[in-house]
Structures are given as structure tokens and as C-alpha cells.
Coordinates of C-alpha atoms in Angstrom, one line a residue:
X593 CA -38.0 83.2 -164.2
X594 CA -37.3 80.2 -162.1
X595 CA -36.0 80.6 -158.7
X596 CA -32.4 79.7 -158.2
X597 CA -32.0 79.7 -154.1
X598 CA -34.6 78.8 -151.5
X599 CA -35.7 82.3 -150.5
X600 CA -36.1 83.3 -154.0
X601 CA -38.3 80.6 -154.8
X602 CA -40.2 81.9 -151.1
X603 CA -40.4 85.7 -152.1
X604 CA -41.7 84.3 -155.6
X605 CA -44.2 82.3 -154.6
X606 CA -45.5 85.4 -152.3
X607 CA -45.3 87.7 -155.5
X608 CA -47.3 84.5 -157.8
X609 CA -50.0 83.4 -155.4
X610 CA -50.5 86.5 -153.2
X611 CA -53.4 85.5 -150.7
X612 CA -53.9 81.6 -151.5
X613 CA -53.1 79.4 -148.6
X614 CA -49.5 78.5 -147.9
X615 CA -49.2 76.5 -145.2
X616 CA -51.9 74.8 -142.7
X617 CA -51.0 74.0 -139.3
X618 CA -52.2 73.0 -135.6
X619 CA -52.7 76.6 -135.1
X620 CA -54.2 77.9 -138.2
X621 CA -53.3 78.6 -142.1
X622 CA -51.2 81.3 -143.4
X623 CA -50.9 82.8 -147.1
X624 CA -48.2 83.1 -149.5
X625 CA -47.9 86.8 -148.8
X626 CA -48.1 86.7 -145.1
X627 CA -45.4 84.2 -145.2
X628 CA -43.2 86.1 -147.6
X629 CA -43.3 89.0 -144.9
X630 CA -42.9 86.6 -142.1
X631 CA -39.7 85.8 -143.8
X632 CA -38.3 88.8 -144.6
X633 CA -39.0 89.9 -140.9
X634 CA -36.9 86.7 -139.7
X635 CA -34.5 87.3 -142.6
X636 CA -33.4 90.5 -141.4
X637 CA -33.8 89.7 -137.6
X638 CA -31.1 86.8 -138.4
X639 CA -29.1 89.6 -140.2
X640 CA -29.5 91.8 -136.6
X641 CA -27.6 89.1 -134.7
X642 CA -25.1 88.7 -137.2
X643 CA -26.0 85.6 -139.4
X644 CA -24.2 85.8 -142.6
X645 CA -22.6 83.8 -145.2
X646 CA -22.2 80.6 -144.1
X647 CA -23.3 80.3 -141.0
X648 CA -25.3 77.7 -139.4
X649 CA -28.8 77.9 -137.8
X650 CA -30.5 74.7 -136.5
X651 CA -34.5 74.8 -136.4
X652 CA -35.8 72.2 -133.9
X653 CA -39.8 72.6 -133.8
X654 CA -42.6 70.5 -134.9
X655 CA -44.6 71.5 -138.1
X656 CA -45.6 75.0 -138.4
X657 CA -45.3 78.2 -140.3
X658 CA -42.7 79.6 -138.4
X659 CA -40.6 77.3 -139.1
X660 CA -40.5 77.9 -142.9
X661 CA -39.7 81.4 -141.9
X662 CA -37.3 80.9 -139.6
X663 CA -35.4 78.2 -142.3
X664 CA -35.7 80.3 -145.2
X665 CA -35.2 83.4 -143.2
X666 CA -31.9 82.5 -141.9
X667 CA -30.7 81.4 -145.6
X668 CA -31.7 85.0 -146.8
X669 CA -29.7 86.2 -144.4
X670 CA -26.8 83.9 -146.0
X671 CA -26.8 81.6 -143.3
X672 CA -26.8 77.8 -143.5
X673 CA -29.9 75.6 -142.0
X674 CA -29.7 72.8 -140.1
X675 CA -32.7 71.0 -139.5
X676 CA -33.3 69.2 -136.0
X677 CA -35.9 66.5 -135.7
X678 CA -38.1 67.5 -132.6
X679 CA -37.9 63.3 -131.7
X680 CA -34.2 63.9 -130.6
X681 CA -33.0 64.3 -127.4
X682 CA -31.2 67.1 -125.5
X683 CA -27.5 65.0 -125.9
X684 CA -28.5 64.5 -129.8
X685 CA -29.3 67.9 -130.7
X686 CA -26.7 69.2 -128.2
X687 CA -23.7 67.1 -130.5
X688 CA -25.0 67.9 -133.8
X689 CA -25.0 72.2 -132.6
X690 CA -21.4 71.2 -132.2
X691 CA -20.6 69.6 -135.1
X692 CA -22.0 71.9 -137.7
X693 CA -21.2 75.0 -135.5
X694 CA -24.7 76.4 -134.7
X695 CA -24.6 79.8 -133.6
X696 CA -28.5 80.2 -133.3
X697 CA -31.4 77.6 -132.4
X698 CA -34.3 78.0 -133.2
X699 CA -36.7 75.8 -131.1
X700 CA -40.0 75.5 -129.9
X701 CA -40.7 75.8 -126.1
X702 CA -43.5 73.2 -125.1
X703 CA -43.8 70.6 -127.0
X704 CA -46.1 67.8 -126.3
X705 CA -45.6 67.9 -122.6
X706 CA -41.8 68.8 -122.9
X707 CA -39.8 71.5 -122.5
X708 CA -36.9 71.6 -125.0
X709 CA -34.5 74.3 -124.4
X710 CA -34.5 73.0 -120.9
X711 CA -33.2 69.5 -122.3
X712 CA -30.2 71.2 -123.6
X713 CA -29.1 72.1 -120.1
X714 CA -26.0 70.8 -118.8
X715 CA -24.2 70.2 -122.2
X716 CA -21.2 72.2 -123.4
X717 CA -22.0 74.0 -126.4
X718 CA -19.4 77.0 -126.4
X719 CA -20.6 77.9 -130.1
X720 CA -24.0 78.2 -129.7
X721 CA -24.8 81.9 -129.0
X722 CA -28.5 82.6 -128.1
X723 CA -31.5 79.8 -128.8
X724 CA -34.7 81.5 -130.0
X725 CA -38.3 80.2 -128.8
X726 CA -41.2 79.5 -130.3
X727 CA -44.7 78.9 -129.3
X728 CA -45.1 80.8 -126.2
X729 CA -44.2 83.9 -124.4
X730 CA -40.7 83.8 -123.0
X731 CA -38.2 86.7 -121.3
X732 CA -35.5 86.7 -122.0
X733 CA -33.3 84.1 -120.1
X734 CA -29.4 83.4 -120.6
X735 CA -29.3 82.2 -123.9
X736 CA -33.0 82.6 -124.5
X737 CA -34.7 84.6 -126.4
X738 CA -38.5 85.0 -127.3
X739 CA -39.2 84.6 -131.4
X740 CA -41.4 87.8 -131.4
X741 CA -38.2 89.8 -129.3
X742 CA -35.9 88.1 -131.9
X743 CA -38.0 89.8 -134.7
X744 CA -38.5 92.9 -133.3
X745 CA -34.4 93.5 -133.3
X746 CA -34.8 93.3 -136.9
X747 CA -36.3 96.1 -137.6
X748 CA -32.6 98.4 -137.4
X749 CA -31.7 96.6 -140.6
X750 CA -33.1 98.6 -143.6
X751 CA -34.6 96.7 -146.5
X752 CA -31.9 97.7 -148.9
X753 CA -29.7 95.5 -147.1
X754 CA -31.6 92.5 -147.3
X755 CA -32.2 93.5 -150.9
X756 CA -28.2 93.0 -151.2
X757 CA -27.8 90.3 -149.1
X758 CA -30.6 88.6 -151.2
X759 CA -28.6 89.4 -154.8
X760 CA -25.4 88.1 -153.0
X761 CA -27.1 84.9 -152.4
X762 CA -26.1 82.2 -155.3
X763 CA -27.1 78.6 -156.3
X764 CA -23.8 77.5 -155.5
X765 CA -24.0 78.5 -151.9
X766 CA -24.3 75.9 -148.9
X767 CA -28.2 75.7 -148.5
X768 CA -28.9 72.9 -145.9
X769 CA -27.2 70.2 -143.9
X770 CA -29.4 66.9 -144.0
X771 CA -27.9 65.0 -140.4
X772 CA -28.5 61.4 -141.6
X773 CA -27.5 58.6 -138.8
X774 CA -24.6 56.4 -140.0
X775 CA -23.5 52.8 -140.1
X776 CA -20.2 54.4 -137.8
X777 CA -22.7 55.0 -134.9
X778 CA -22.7 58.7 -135.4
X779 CA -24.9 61.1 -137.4
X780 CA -23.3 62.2 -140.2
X781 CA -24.6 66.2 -142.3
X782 CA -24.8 65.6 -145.9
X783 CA -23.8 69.4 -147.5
X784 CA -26.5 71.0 -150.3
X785 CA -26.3 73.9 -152.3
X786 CA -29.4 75.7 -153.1
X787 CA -29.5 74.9 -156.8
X788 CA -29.5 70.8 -155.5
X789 CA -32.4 71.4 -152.8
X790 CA -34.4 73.3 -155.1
X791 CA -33.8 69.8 -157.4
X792 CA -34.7 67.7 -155.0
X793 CA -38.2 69.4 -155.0
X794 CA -38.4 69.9 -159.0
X795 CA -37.8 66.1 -159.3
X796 CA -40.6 65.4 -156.6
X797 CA -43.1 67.5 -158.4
X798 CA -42.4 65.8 -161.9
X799 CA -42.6 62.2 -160.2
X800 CA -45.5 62.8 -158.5
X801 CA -47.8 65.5 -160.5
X802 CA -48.7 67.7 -157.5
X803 CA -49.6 71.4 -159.1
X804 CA -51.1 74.5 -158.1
X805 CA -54.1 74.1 -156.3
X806 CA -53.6 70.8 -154.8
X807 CA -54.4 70.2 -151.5
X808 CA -50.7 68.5 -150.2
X809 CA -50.9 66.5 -146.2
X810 CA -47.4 65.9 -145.4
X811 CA -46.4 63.3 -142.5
X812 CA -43.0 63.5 -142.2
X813 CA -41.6 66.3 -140.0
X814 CA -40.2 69.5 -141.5
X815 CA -36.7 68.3 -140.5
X816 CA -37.2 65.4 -143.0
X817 CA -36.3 65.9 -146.8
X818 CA -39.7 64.1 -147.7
X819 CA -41.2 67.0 -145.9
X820 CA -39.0 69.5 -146.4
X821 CA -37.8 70.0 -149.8
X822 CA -40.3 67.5 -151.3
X823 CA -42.6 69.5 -149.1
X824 CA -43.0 73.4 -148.4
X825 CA -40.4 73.6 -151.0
X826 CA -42.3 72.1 -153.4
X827 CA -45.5 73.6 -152.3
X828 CA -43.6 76.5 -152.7
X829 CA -42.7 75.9 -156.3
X830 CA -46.4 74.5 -157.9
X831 CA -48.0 77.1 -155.1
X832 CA -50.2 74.2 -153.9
X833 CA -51.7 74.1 -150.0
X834 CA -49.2 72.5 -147.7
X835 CA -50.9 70.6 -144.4
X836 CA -48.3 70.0 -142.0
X837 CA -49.3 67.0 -139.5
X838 CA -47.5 66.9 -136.6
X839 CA -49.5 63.9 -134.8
X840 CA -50.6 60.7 -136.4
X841 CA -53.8 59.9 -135.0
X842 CA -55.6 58.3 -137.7
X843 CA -59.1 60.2 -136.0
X844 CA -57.9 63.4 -136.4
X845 CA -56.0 62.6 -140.1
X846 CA -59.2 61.2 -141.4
X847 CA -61.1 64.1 -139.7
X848 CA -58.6 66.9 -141.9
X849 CA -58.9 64.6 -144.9
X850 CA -62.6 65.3 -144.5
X851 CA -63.0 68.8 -143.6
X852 CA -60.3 70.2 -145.7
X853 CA -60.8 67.7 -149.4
X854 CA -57.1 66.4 -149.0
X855 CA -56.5 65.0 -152.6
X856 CA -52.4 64.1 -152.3
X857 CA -51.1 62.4 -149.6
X858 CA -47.7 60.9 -149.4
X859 CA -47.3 58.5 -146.1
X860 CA -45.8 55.4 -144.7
X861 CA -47.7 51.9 -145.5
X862 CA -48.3 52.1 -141.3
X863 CA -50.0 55.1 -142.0
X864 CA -52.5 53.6 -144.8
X865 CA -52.6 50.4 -142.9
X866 CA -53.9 52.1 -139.6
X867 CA -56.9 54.2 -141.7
X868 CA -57.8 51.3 -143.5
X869 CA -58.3 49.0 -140.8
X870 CA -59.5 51.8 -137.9
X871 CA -63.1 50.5 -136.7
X872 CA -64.3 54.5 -138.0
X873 CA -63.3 54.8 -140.9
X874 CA -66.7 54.8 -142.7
X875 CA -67.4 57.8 -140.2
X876 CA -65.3 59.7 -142.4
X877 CA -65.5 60.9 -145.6
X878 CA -62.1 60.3 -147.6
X879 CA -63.4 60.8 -151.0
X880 CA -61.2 63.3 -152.2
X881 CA -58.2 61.3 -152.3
X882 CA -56.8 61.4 -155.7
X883 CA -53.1 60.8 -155.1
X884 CA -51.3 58.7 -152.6
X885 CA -47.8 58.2 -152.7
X886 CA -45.8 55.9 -150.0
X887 CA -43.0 54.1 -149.7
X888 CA -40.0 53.6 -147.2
X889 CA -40.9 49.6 -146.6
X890 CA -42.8 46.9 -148.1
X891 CA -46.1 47.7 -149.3
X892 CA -48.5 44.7 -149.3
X893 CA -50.6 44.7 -153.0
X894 CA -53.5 44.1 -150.9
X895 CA -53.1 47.5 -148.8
X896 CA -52.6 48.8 -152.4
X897 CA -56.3 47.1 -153.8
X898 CA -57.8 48.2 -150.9
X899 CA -57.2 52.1 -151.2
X900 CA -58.4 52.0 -155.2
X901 CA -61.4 50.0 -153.9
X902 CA -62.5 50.6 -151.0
X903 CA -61.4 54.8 -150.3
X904 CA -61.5 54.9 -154.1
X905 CA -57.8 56.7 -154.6
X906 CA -57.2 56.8 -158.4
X907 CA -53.6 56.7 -158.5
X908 CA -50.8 55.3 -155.9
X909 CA -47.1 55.9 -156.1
X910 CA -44.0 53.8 -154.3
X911 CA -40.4 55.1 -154.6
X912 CA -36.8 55.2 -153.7
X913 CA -35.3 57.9 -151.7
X914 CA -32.7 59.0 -149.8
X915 CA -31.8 62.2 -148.2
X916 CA -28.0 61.6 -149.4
X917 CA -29.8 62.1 -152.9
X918 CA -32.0 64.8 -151.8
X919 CA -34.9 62.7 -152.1
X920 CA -36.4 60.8 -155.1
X921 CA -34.4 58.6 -156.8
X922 CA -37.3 56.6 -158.4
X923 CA -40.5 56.4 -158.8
X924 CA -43.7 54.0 -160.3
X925 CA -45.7 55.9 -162.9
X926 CA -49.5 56.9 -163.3
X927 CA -49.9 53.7 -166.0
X928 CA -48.0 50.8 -163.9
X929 CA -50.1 48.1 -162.7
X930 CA -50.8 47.3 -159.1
X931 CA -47.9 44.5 -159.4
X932 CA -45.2 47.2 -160.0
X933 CA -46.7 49.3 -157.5
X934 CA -46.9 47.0 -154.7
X935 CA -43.5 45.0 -155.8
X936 CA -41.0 47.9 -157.1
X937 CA -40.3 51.4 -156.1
X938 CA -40.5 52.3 -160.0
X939 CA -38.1 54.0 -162.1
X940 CA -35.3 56.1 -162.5
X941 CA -36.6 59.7 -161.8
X942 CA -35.6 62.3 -164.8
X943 CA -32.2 63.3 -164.4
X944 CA -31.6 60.4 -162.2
X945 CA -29.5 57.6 -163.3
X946 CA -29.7 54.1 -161.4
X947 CA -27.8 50.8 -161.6
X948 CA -26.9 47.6 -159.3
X949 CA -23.5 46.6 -159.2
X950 CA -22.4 43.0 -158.5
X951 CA -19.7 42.7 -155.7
X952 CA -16.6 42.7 -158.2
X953 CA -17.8 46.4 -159.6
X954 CA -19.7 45.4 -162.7
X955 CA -23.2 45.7 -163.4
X956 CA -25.8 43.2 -162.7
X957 CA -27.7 41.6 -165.0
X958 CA -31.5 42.4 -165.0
X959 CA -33.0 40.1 -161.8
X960 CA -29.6 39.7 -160.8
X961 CA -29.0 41.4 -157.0
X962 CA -26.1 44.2 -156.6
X963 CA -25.6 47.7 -154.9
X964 CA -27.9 50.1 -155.7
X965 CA -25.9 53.1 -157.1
X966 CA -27.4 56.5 -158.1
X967 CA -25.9 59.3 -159.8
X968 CA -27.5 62.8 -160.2
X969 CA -26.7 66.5 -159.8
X970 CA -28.3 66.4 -156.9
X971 CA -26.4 64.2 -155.1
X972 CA -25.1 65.7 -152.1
X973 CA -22.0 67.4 -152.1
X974 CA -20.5 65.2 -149.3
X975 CA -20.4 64.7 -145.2
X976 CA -19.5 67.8 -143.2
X977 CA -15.4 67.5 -142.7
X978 CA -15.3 63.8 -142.6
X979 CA -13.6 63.3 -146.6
X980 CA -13.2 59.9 -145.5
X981 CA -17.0 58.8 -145.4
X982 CA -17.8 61.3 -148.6
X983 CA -15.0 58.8 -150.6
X984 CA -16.6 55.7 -148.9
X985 CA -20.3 57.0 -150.6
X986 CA -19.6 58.7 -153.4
X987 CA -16.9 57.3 -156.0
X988 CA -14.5 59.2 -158.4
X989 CA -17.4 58.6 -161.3
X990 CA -20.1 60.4 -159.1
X991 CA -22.0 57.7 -158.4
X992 CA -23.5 57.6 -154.5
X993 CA -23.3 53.8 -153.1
X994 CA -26.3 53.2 -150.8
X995 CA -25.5 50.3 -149.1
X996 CA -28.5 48.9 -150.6
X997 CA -29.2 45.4 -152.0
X998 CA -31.5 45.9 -155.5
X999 CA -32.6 44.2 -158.4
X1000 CA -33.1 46.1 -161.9
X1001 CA -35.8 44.5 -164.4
X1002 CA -35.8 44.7 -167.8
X1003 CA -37.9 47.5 -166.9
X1004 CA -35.7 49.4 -165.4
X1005 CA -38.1 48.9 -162.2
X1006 CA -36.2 48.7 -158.7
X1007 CA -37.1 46.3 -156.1
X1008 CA -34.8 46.6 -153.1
X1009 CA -34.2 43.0 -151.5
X1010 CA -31.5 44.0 -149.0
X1011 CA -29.3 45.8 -147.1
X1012 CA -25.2 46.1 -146.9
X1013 CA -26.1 48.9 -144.0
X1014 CA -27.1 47.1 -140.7
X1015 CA -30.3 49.2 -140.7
X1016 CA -33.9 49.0 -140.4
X1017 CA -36.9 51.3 -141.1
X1018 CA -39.2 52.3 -137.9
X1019 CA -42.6 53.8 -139.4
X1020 CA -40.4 55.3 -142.3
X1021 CA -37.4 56.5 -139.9
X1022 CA -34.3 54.9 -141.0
X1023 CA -32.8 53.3 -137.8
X1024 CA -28.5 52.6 -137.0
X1025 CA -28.1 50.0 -134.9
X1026 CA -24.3 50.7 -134.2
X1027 CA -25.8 54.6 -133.4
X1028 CA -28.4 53.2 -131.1
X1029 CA -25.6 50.5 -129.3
X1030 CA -22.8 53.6 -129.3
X1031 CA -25.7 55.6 -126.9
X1032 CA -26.6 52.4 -124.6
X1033 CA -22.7 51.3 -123.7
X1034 CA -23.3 54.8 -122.1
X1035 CA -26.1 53.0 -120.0
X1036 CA -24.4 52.4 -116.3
X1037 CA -24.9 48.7 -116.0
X1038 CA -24.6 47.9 -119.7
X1039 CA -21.7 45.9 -120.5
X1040 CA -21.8 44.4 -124.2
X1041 CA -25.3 45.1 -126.2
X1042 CA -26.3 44.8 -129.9
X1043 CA -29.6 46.0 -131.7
X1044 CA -31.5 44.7 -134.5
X1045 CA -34.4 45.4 -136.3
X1046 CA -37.1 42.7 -135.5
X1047 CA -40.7 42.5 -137.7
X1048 CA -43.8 44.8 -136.2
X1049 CA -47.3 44.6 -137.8
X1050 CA -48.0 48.7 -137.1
X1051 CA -44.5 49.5 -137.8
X1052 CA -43.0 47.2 -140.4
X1053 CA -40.0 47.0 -138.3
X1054 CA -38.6 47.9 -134.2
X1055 CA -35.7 47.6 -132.6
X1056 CA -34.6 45.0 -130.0
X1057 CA -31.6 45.4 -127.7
X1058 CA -29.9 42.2 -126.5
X1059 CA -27.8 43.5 -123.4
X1060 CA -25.0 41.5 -121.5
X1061 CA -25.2 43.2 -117.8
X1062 CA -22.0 44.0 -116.7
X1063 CA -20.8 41.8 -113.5
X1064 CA -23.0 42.6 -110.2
X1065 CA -25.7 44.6 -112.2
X1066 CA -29.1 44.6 -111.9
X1067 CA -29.9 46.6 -114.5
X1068 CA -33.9 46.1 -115.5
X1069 CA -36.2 46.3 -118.7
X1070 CA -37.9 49.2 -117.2
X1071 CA -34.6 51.0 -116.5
X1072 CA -33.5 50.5 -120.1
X1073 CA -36.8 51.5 -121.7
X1074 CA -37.1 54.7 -119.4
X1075 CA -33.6 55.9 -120.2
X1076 CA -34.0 55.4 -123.9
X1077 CA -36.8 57.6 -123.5
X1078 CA -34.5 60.3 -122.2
X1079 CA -31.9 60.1 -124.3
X1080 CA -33.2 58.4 -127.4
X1081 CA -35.8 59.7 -130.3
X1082 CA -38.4 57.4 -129.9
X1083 CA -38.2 55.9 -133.2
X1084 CA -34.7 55.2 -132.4
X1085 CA -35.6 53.4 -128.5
X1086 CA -35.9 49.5 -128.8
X1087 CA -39.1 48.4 -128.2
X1088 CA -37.9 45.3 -126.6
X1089 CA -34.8 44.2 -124.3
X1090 CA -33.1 41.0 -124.1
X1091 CA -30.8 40.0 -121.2
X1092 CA -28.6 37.9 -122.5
X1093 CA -25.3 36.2 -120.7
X1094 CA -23.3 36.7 -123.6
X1095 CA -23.4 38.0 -127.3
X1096 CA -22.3 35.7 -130.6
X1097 CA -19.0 36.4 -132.0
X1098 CA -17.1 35.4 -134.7
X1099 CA -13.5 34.9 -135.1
X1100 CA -12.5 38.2 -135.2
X1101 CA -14.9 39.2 -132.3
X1102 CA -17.8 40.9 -134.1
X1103 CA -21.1 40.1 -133.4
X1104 CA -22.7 38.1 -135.6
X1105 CA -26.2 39.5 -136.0
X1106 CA -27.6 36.7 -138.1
X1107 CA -27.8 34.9 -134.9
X1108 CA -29.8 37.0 -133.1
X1109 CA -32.4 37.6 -136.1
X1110 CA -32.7 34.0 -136.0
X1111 CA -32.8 34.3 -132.0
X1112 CA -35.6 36.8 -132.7

């Protein structure tokens, strides 16, 4: 019977693969059972503090079993999750518990060098009622509470009820908010039902061909959909091994690819560019590598060449995604050449339907450029309350605009040429300039600024802030840079600023960013 919600498809997998590995992570591995009771002890925790139907619990930690737990906990319980990328800042996460009405965070307590319930402090969050914290030993404190305290008040709520809170649960209901920054200059939550998620990994697994007994390194961060429902979801579904990598040092990648026989192994070109080029590479032995996916930017045919040749992969993937479409949208296939490979993100996934549009609403011609446009069930429901921005992406036929430039070839075979959004792609993190500028006019000393995205050999792309001061400040570089470090995820902080006495402007006073990229 196939699962039809997110915890079903968790308790299943426990009742299917029993003691095979689950999940890998910094601290250790963890079975399909253990993790099925894991859940069911968060699930009815989550239950004890009054999480039902509905309601909304953010989980803002790095890679690691507990957060599957915690996520799939809290939706047993009936409750909504809302996943937080541990790169954001306190006044990032802070707005977004606001906006989708978190009543419980979940977060880990030290976290490469940072503490990050303490960057919450000072912000109002009147709906926010306790934060939960991983990875250490914490009394309780205000609105603090330990994760093994948390668990432990779970233990009043007799099975039977999470037995019926478990039936209750339906496809239909609100799995998942996906926060996804927009061209407004703020984050906006794309809604999912459970029957969509649980797509969004299905399709994955059919594109890709990753099955029971794979051994599956994921990059991305469990807040990501790429990691998330194309991830432990997925893992979840096929009942494959799921390594969770929460730093990208190429040594210690090509170290796990070696110890552990990693065969599949979606990542960024930057990723596959720095382990191809790293001086140790031959220290390591990467033969197990069956499967590599990537995607997310350009990929150079030679990077492609080189992995067949030289690491001896035996089949590489590119694709199309968005997390507005839960994921995939297309795909290459085992028999495409290296051309379509390198040059296309494939095909239409199954169930997917995609087309280009030419600026007067019909459909381009093959080779001819247009809006991307993708259509599938899984295509999210809409923004969280902002109907305006849902009509703007998703049109009365069902189709979900991108904002992309494309061309289709007779093929069917996408190549995406452009952009209508004024974004850029840091290391496979979709950047918003007018997100990034809304947060530095907040900057004391900043008067006007304007970001673009600006080539980088690691990264394929970085931002660059231009910055008019305003009049009798001496605001400097090292200023900027050390305040978007505060406040900024660090994909987000430009890696470059640009004093400038004044910004280009057209008629009607926008900036015309065309000008800068040629300034750049």
C-alpha cells in the first residue's frame, strides 16, 4: 500500500526495512526502526504541548536525524512544518516565525561556533510559544526547552491517541511551507499538501533511478526541497541510505565517498568542480560513484568528460527544479549524450508538462526563447495569504510561470538562457537582489544601493552591492561585509561592495541594472 502522508510513508519505511540504515550524519547513523520510534516519541511530545491540525512548527538545525523526527513528528501530530535554513539570520527566521505563525521552534543550539536561539533575542515574536533545542544539554530557560525534556513530556499521551491522530491525518492536509525569497524583496511560503510532497519525491526517484540499497550523499540542507523531499523523503520511499553533509569540504566529502562506497550523489557543478581539481584527489578512492546528478547553473561538458573519465561515473543527470513545483520539473535521461547533458536540463519529468511562451501568450516555436511554464499536480497550492502573488505565478489554466527565459528543442530538451526574475544562483542558492537591497537600506549609512549577480569561478555566480552613502557617511567595505554577516545568510552577503556617487536610472527612476553588469 503506498503511503499517502509524510509520517505514513516514515512508520512504513520502519515496518519495510527494519534495522537497515536510515540516515548518516556528523554524529553517527541511525536505522529505519530507531527512527520510526524516534518519531513517534516526537510525534506525541508535539501532541503534549498542543500541536494539532494545522499548526505550524519551524525546524532550524543543520543535517541530522533529529531533524527528520522532529519534521515528521510534528506533522503526525497534525501540525504544519516549516523548514528554516540554518544560513539565516536571527531577523530572518525571527519574520518568517511571524508570518507562518510558529508556535514551536525547533533549533539546534551551537552550531558552527554560533548560538542560535540566542540570535532570536530582541525580536517580537508574540506567537512563538517555547523553542526546543538540539544538540546539547539545556535547562530549561524562558522559552527554552531541552529536546530530550521536550520528549520526555510526551510520554502522558497514550499511543491510542496518536493511533487517531495518525488516521485523522489526510493527503489533502497542509504538509509543508517551502519559504522561497521573492522578486518583491520578501520571502514568500509556497503551501503543500502531503499527497504533493510525497510527489515531489516519487518524481525524483523515477528521474533519477535511486532504489533500495543505494548509498544517497545529499548536499543541500534539510530545509531545501532537493534535500528534503527529493531527500529523506525519498530515502524514505526506495529505503536507500541517506548521508546528510552539512560542510562542504571536499577532504572530508571525498574521505566519506571512500569509506562509506557513496554510489549517487546529486550536487552543485562547484561541488564537482572543487573534487576534480583538489591537488588530493588521487588520495582518495571515488570508485563507487555510479550516479551523479547536478544542476542549478551551467555545467561545463568538460566538467561532465572529466567525471566519466577520469573518477569513472557511469551516468550523470542535469535538471530543472523549483521548489514552487516541489522539485523536478525535468530531467536528462540514462541514454542522452554528453551534449544534452552538459547543454539542457532534459526533459519533462512524468506527470510534468513543460512549455515556453513567447511574450504575447503563445507558444514558442522549438529554438525560439519564451517563459518557462510548468504544470503538474504538484505544483504548489499557492503563497501563504498573499492571493495576489499566487495569481501573479500560477494562471487560471494551472500553469506556474517561472520567471524563466527557456528554449524547447524538437526534443522536448530545456535549455534555460535567461531570467525575467532579477536573480542569480550562489553555489545552487537562488539569490533576490531586491530581498538582499530591502535588508541593506536598513544599513545606517546606506542611502540608495542595488545588487547584482556578478560571475565567480568556485561559485558560478556572487553578489555585488553598489552603495550610494548617504550625505556625511563614512560608511566602509569592512562595515558592510561585517553586518551582512550578522544579518544576512551568507549565500545571500555580497561578496563585493562598490561605492558609488550615484546609481543609473531610467525615466521612471528605476535602476537600470544592465548598467552595472556592464559596470561589472
Amino acid at each position: 500500500m503506498l503511503a499517502t502522508t509524510i509520517p505514513a510513508a516514515l512508520f512504513g519505511a520502519a515496518d519495510r526495512f527494519g534495522d537497515a540504515t536510515a540516515l548518516v550524519d556528523d554524529d553517527g547513523r541511525i536505522s529505519f526502526a530507531a527512527l520510526g520510534q524516534a518519531t513517534r516519541r516526537a510525534a506525541k511530545a508535539f501532541m503534549a504541548a498542543g500541536i494539532g491540525k494545522g499548526d505550524a512548527v519551524g525546524v532550524w538545525a543543520p543535517n541530522m536525524w533529529q531533524w527528520v523526527a522532529a519534521a515528521a513528528g510534528a506533522q503526525a501530530a497534525g501540525g504544519v512544518l516549516v523548514p528554516l535554513n540554518t544560513r539565516m539570520r536571527g531577523r530572518e527566521v525571527a519574520a518568517i516565525v511571524n508570518r507562518a505563525r510558529i508556535r514551536i521552534l525547533v533549533s539546534i543550539g551551537e552550531f558552527l561556533g554560533c548560538d542560535y536561539p540566542a540570535m532570536l533575542h530582541g525580536y517580537d515574536m508574540p506567537g512563538l510559544q517555547r523553542i526546543v533545542v538540539l544538540g546539547r544539554n539545556v535547562s530549561d530557560i524562558g522559552e527554552r526547552q531541552a529536546w530530550e525534556r521536550f520528549l520526555a513530556q510526551g510520554e502522558q499521551v497514550p499511543d491510542a491517541e496518536l493511533e487517531a491522530r495518525l488516521a485523522a491525518l489526510r493527503p489533502d492536509d497542509l504538509a509543508d511551507i517551502m519559504f522561497t525569497s521573492g522578486t518583491t524583496g520578501e520571502a514568500k511560503g509556497a503551501l503543500f499538501n502531503h499527497r504533493q510532497s510525497l510527489l515531489g519525491a516519487e518524481t525524483w526517484l523515477a528521474t533519477s533511478g535511486v532504489s533500495g540499497g543505494d548509498r544517497y550523499m545529499a548536499f543541500g540542507p534539510f530545509s531545501h526541497t532537493a534535500s528534503y523531499k527529493a531527500g529523506w523523503v525519498a530515502a524514505l520511499l526506495c529505503g536507500c541510505t541517506l548521508y546528510g553533509v552539512n560542510k562542504l569540504d571536499p577532504l572530508s566529502i571525498m574521505a566519506l565517498i571512500g569509506t562509506e562506497k557513496i554510489n549517487f550523489m546529486p550536487a552543485p557543478p562547484t561541488i564537482l568542480q572543487t573534487i576534480l581539481t583538489h591537488p588530493r584527489r588521487p588520495d582518495f578512492d571515488l570508485s563507487s560513484l555510479e550516479f551523479i546528478s547536478t544542476g542549478a547553473a551551467v555545467v561545463p561538458i568538460e566538467l561532465v568528460r572529466r567525471l566519466k573519465l577520469e573518477v569513472g561515473v557511469d551516468r550523470m543527470a542535469t535538471g530543472y527544479g523549483l521548489t514552487e513545483c516541489c522539485g523536478t520539473a525535468t530531467s536528462t535521461r540514462p541514454e542522452d549524450s554528453l551534449e544534452i547533458v552538459a547543454n539542457t536540463a532534459g526533459r519533462a519529468a512524468p506527470g510534468i508538462e513543460v512549455c515556453c511562451v513567447r511574450p504575447d501568450g503563445g507558444e514558442a516555436a522549438p529554438g525560439e526563447p519564451g517563459e518557462v511554464l510548468v504544470r503538474a499536480a504538484k505544483v504548489t497550492l499557492g503563497y501563504l495569504d498573499n492571493p495576489k502573488a499566487t495569481a501573479e505565478a500560477i494562471d487560471k489554466d494551472g500553469w506556474l510561470h517561472t520567471g524563466d527565459i527557456g528554449t524547447l528543442d524538437e526534443a522536448g530538451n530545456l535549455k534555460i538562457t535567461d531570467r525575467l526574475k532579477d536573480m542569480y544562483i550562489v553555489g545552487g542558492f537562488n539569490c533576490y537582489p531586491a530581498e538582499i537591497e530591502r535588508d541593506l537600506a536598513g544599513l545606517p549609512g546606506v542611502m540608495h544601493c542595488a545588487v547584482i549577480g556578478v560571475p565567480d569561478e568556485r561559485l558560478g555566480e556572487v553578489g555585488r552591492a553598489y552603495i550610494v552613502r548617504a550625505p556625511e557617511s563614512t560608511l566602509t567595505e569592512a562595515e558592510v561585509a561585517i553586518w551582512c554577516k550578522q544579518n544576512l545568510a551568507n549565500y545571500k552577503a555580497p561578496r563585493s561592495i562598490v561605492f558609488v556617487e550615484s546609481l543609473p536610472l531610467n525615466a521612471s527612476g528605476k535602476v537600470m541594472k544592465h548598467e552595472l553588469r556592464a559596470m561589472a
